PDB file of C-alpha atoms in Angstrom:
ATOM      1  CA  MET L  27      20.425 252.530 162.286  1.00 92.00           C
ATOM      2  CA  ILE L  28      22.664 251.530 165.159  1.00 95.00           C
ATOM      3  CA  LYS L  29      22.856 253.543 168.361  1.00 95.00           C
ATOM      4  CA  ILE L  30      25.518 252.933 170.999  1.00 95.00           C
ATOM      5  CA  ILE L  31      24.940 253.773 174.655  1.00 93.00           C
ATOM      6  CA  TYR L  32      28.422 253.865 176.143  1.00 93.00           C
ATOM      7  CA  GLY L  33      30.068 254.658 179.459  1.00 87.00           C
ATOM      8  CA  GLU L  34      31.980 253.112 182.301  1.00 87.00           C
ATOM      9  CA  LYS L  35      30.329 250.625 184.657  1.00 87.00           C
ATOM     10  CA  GLY L  36      27.744 252.321 186.856  1.00 82.00           C
ATOM     11  CA  THR L  37      27.003 255.268 184.548  1.00 87.00           C
ATOM     12  CA  GLY L  38      23.366 254.333 183.919  1.00 87.00           C
ATOM     13  CA  LYS L  39      23.601 252.581 180.548  1.00 89.00           C
ATOM     14  CA  THR L  40      21.012 249.950 181.474  1.00 92.00           C
ATOM     15  CA  LYS L  41      18.528 252.570 182.643  1.00 93.00           C
ATOM     16  CA  GLN L  42      19.008 254.419 179.348  1.00 93.00           C
ATOM     17  CA  ILE L  43      18.474 251.324 177.217  1.00 92.00           C
ATOM     18  CA  VAL L  44      15.407 250.264 179.236  1.00 93.00           C
ATOM     19  CA  ASP L  45      13.958 253.779 178.849  1.00 94.00           C
ATOM     20  CA  ASN L  46      14.724 253.638 175.121  1.00 93.00           C
ATOM     21  CA  ALA L  47      12.962 250.257 174.835  1.00 95.00           C
ATOM     22  CA  ASN L  48       9.875 251.450 176.718  1.00 94.00           C
ATOM     23  CA  GLN L  49       9.703 254.657 174.675  1.00 93.00           C
ATOM     24  CA  SER L  50      10.077 252.677 171.439  1.00 92.00           C
ATOM     25  CA  ALA L  51       7.316 250.252 172.420  1.00 92.00           C
ATOM     26  CA  LYS L  52       4.862 253.148 172.757  1.00 92.00           C
ATOM     27  CA  SER L  53       5.267 254.241 169.141  1.00 90.00           C
ATOM     28  CA  ALA L  54       6.368 251.010 167.431  1.00 88.00           C
ATOM     29  CA  LYS L  55       4.289 249.620 164.618  1.00 90.00           C
ATOM     30  CA  GLY L  56       6.265 246.378 164.847  1.00 90.00           C
ATOM     31  CA  VAL L  57       7.930 244.252 167.507  1.00 94.00           C
ATOM     32  CA  VAL L  58      10.578 245.536 169.930  1.00 95.00           C
ATOM     33  CA  VAL L  59      13.054 242.905 171.197  1.00 96.00           C
ATOM     34  CA  TYR L  60      15.310 243.349 174.235  1.00 95.00           C
ATOM     35  CA  ILE L  61      18.224 240.893 174.508  1.00 96.00           C
ATOM     36  CA  ASP L  62      19.951 240.562 177.886  1.00 94.00           C
ATOM     37  CA  LYS L  63      22.127 238.041 179.688  1.00 91.00           C
ATOM     38  CA  ASP L  64      19.268 237.177 182.082  1.00 87.00           C
ATOM     39  CA  THR L  65      15.676 238.120 182.952  1.00 83.00           C
ATOM     40  CA  ASN L  66      16.443 240.744 185.623  1.00 81.00           C
ATOM     41  CA  ARG L  67      14.818 243.508 183.528  1.00 81.00           C
ATOM     42  CA  MET L  68      11.510 241.654 183.164  1.00 82.00           C
ATOM     43  CA  HIS L  69       9.636 244.050 185.461  1.00 84.00           C
ATOM     44  CA  ASP L  70      11.333 247.175 184.070  1.00 87.00           C
ATOM     45  CA  LEU L  71      10.224 246.596 180.478  1.00 90.00           C
ATOM     46  CA  ASP L  72       6.749 247.397 179.202  1.00 87.00           C
ATOM     47  CA  ARG L  73       4.554 244.413 178.436  1.00 88.00           C
ATOM     48  CA  PRO L  74       4.711 244.495 174.595  1.00 91.00           C
ATOM     49  CA  ILE L  75       8.532 244.226 174.581  1.00 94.00           C
ATOM     50  CA  ARG L  76       9.873 240.743 173.883  1.00 92.00           C
ATOM     51  CA  LEU L  77      12.581 240.014 176.473  1.00 93.00           C
ATOM     52  CA  VAL L  78      15.137 237.418 175.361  1.00 94.00           C
ATOM     53  CA  ASP L  79      17.323 235.789 178.001  1.00 94.00           C
ATOM     54  CA  ALA L  80      20.470 234.989 175.997  1.00 94.00           C
ATOM     55  CA  LYS L  81      21.701 232.468 178.551  1.00 92.00           C
ATOM     56  CA  SER L  82      18.626 230.256 178.247  1.00 93.00           C
ATOM     57  CA  TYR L  83      19.163 230.051 174.483  1.00 94.00           C
ATOM     58  CA  GLY L  84      22.856 229.156 174.842  1.00 93.00           C
ATOM     59  CA  ILE L  85      24.063 232.374 173.225  1.00 94.00           C
ATOM     60  CA  GLU L  86      27.720 232.600 174.247  1.00 93.00           C
ATOM     61  CA  THR L  87      29.637 233.692 171.148  1.00 95.00           C
ATOM     62  CA  GLN L  88      29.473 236.397 168.511  1.00 94.00           C
ATOM     63  CA  ASP L  89      28.503 233.858 165.843  1.00 95.00           C
ATOM     64  CA  CYS L  90      25.713 232.491 168.052  1.00 96.00           C
ATOM     65  CA  LEU L  91      24.268 235.938 168.675  1.00 97.00           C
ATOM     66  CA  LEU L  92      24.372 236.902 164.990  1.00 97.00           C
ATOM     67  CA  ALA L  93      22.729 233.601 164.009  1.00 97.00           C
ATOM     68  CA  PHE L  94      20.091 234.023 166.713  1.00 97.00           C
ATOM     69  CA  ILE L  95      19.226 237.531 165.506  1.00 96.00           C
ATOM     70  CA  LYS L  96      18.997 236.327 161.900  1.00 96.00           C
ATOM     71  CA  GLY L  97      16.773 233.450 163.023  1.00 96.00           C
ATOM     72  CA  MET L  98      14.454 235.827 164.866  1.00 95.00           C
ATOM     73  CA  LEU L  99      14.190 238.026 161.778  1.00 96.00           C
ATOM     74  CA  ALA L 100      13.574 235.012 159.534  1.00 95.00           C
ATOM     75  CA  THR L 101      10.563 233.972 161.604  1.00 94.00           C
ATOM     76  CA  ASN L 102       9.190 237.406 162.445  1.00 93.00           C
ATOM     77  CA  PHE L 103       9.223 240.068 159.738  1.00 89.00           C
ATOM     78  CA  ASP L 104       7.627 242.573 162.134  1.00 93.00           C
ATOM     79  CA  ILE L 105      10.725 243.108 164.295  1.00 95.00           C
ATOM     80  CA  GLU L 106      11.413 246.824 164.171  1.00 95.00           C
ATOM     81  CA  LYS L 107      14.022 247.334 166.879  1.00 96.00           C
ATOM     82  CA  ILE L 108      16.469 245.131 168.764  1.00 97.00           C
ATOM     83  CA  LEU L 109      18.108 246.370 171.950  1.00 97.00           C
ATOM     84  CA  ILE L 110      21.108 244.481 173.324  1.00 97.00           C
ATOM     85  CA  ASP L 111      22.215 245.201 176.877  1.00 95.00           C
ATOM     86  CA  GLY L 112      25.740 244.075 177.778  1.00 92.00           C
ATOM     87  CA  MET L 113      26.601 242.475 174.457  1.00 95.00           C
ATOM     88  CA  ALA L 114      30.248 241.950 175.487  1.00 94.00           C
ATOM     89  CA  LYS L 115      29.132 239.955 178.535  1.00 93.00           C
ATOM     90  CA  ILE L 116      26.668 237.917 176.489  1.00 95.00           C
ATOM     91  CA  VAL L 117      29.289 236.852 173.930  1.00 94.00           C
ATOM     92  CA  GLY L 118      32.212 236.668 176.364  1.00 92.00           C
ATOM     93  CA  ALA L 119      34.497 239.079 174.548  1.00 93.00           C
ATOM     94  CA  SER L 120      36.129 242.426 175.175  1.00 92.00           C
ATOM     95  CA  ILE L 121      34.914 245.331 173.075  1.00 92.00           C
ATOM     96  CA  ASP L 122      38.197 245.325 171.118  1.00 93.00           C
ATOM     97  CA  GLU L 123      37.470 241.743 169.987  1.00 94.00           C
ATOM     98  CA  MET L 124      33.980 242.472 168.668  1.00 94.00           C
ATOM     99  CA  GLU L 125      34.533 243.952 165.218  1.00 95.00           C
ATOM    100  CA  LYS L 126      32.943 240.898 163.574  1.00 95.00           C
ATOM    101  CA  ILE L 127      29.665 241.234 165.469  1.00 96.00           C
ATOM    102  CA  TYR L 128      29.409 244.997 164.985  1.00 96.00           C
ATOM    103  CA  ASN L 129      29.965 244.530 161.252  1.00 96.00           C
ATOM    104  CA  GLY L 130      27.382 241.744 161.211  1.00 96.00           C
ATOM    105  CA  ILE L 131      24.822 243.844 163.049  1.00 96.00           C
ATOM    106  CA  GLU L 132      25.433 246.744 160.675  1.00 97.00           C
ATOM    107  CA  GLU L 133      24.788 244.425 157.724  1.00 96.00           C
ATOM    108  CA  ILE L 134      21.613 243.041 159.330  1.00 96.00           C
ATOM    109  CA  SER L 135      20.374 246.535 160.149  1.00 96.00           C
ATOM    110  CA  GLU L 136      20.775 247.706 156.555  1.00 96.00           C
ATOM    111  CA  LYS L 137      19.494 244.530 154.889  1.00 95.00           C
ATOM    112  CA  PHE L 138      16.404 244.026 157.051  1.00 94.00           C
ATOM    113  CA  ASN L 139      15.685 247.643 158.036  1.00 94.00           C
ATOM    114  CA  VAL L 140      15.959 246.937 161.766  1.00 96.00           C
ATOM    115  CA  ASP L 141      17.217 249.480 164.287  1.00 96.00           C
ATOM    116  CA  PHE L 142      19.646 248.406 167.003  1.00 97.00           C
ATOM    117  CA  VAL L 143      20.551 249.948 170.361  1.00 97.00           C
ATOM    118  CA  ILE L 144      23.581 248.422 172.076  1.00 96.00           C
ATOM    119  CA  THR L 145      25.268 249.191 175.385  1.00 95.00           C
ATOM    120  CA  ALA L 146      29.065 249.262 175.570  1.00 93.00           C
ATOM    121  CA  SER L 147      30.904 249.463 178.902  1.00 90.00           C
ATOM    122  CA  CYS L 148      33.681 251.719 177.759  1.00 90.00           C
ATOM    123  CA  ALA L 149      34.631 255.378 177.854  1.00 87.00           C
ATOM    124  CA  LEU L 150      34.283 257.258 174.556  1.00 87.00           C
ATOM    125  CA  GLU L 151      38.029 257.641 174.063  1.00 88.00           C
ATOM    126  CA  GLN L 152      38.528 253.874 174.514  1.00 90.00           C
ATOM    127  CA  LEU L 153      35.879 252.786 172.000  1.00 92.00           C
ATOM    128  CA  PRO L 154      37.402 251.125 168.938  1.00 94.00           C
ATOM    129  CA  PRO L 155      36.816 252.830 165.542  1.00 93.00           C
ATOM    130  CA  PHE L 156      34.344 250.149 164.427  1.00 93.00           C
ATOM    131  CA  VAL L 157      32.093 251.181 167.350  1.00 94.00           C
ATOM    132  CA  LYS L 158      32.809 254.940 167.288  1.00 92.00           C
ATOM    133  CA  LYS L 159      31.396 255.203 163.771  1.00 92.00           C
ATOM    134  CA  PHE L 160      27.920 254.620 165.274  1.00 91.00           C
ATOM    135  CA  ILE L 161      28.214 257.463 167.800  1.00 89.00           C
ATOM    136  CA  LYS L 162      26.098 260.377 166.666  1.00 75.00           C
TER     137      LYS L 162
END
């Protein structure tokens, strides 16, 4: 399953994804991973959540992020949910240029039974079709 939290800058997407992560950690039987561009959310996330600072791992492209996620899953079969805040900023691309990564995440989600929550800084009407299909 992939859930998209969307909206223009300043609409509370980060608060929503942090709340989602903390709520998930309370009921998770496995590991919850939160990927961000830095460690600013360290004190907002509950202790059991694994915070990944993408910058310190050199994640700067779509291919890097997909490979990193696959590597995490290869070494830890207990990952249940991955939350990615500001994916466009992490990979340095506009949302319109990210079809490859959304398709890759969809494939990973289905193959490894991992749920994803991703923030997208974009109004609903401006989301590309490859992102809109995940809006419930």
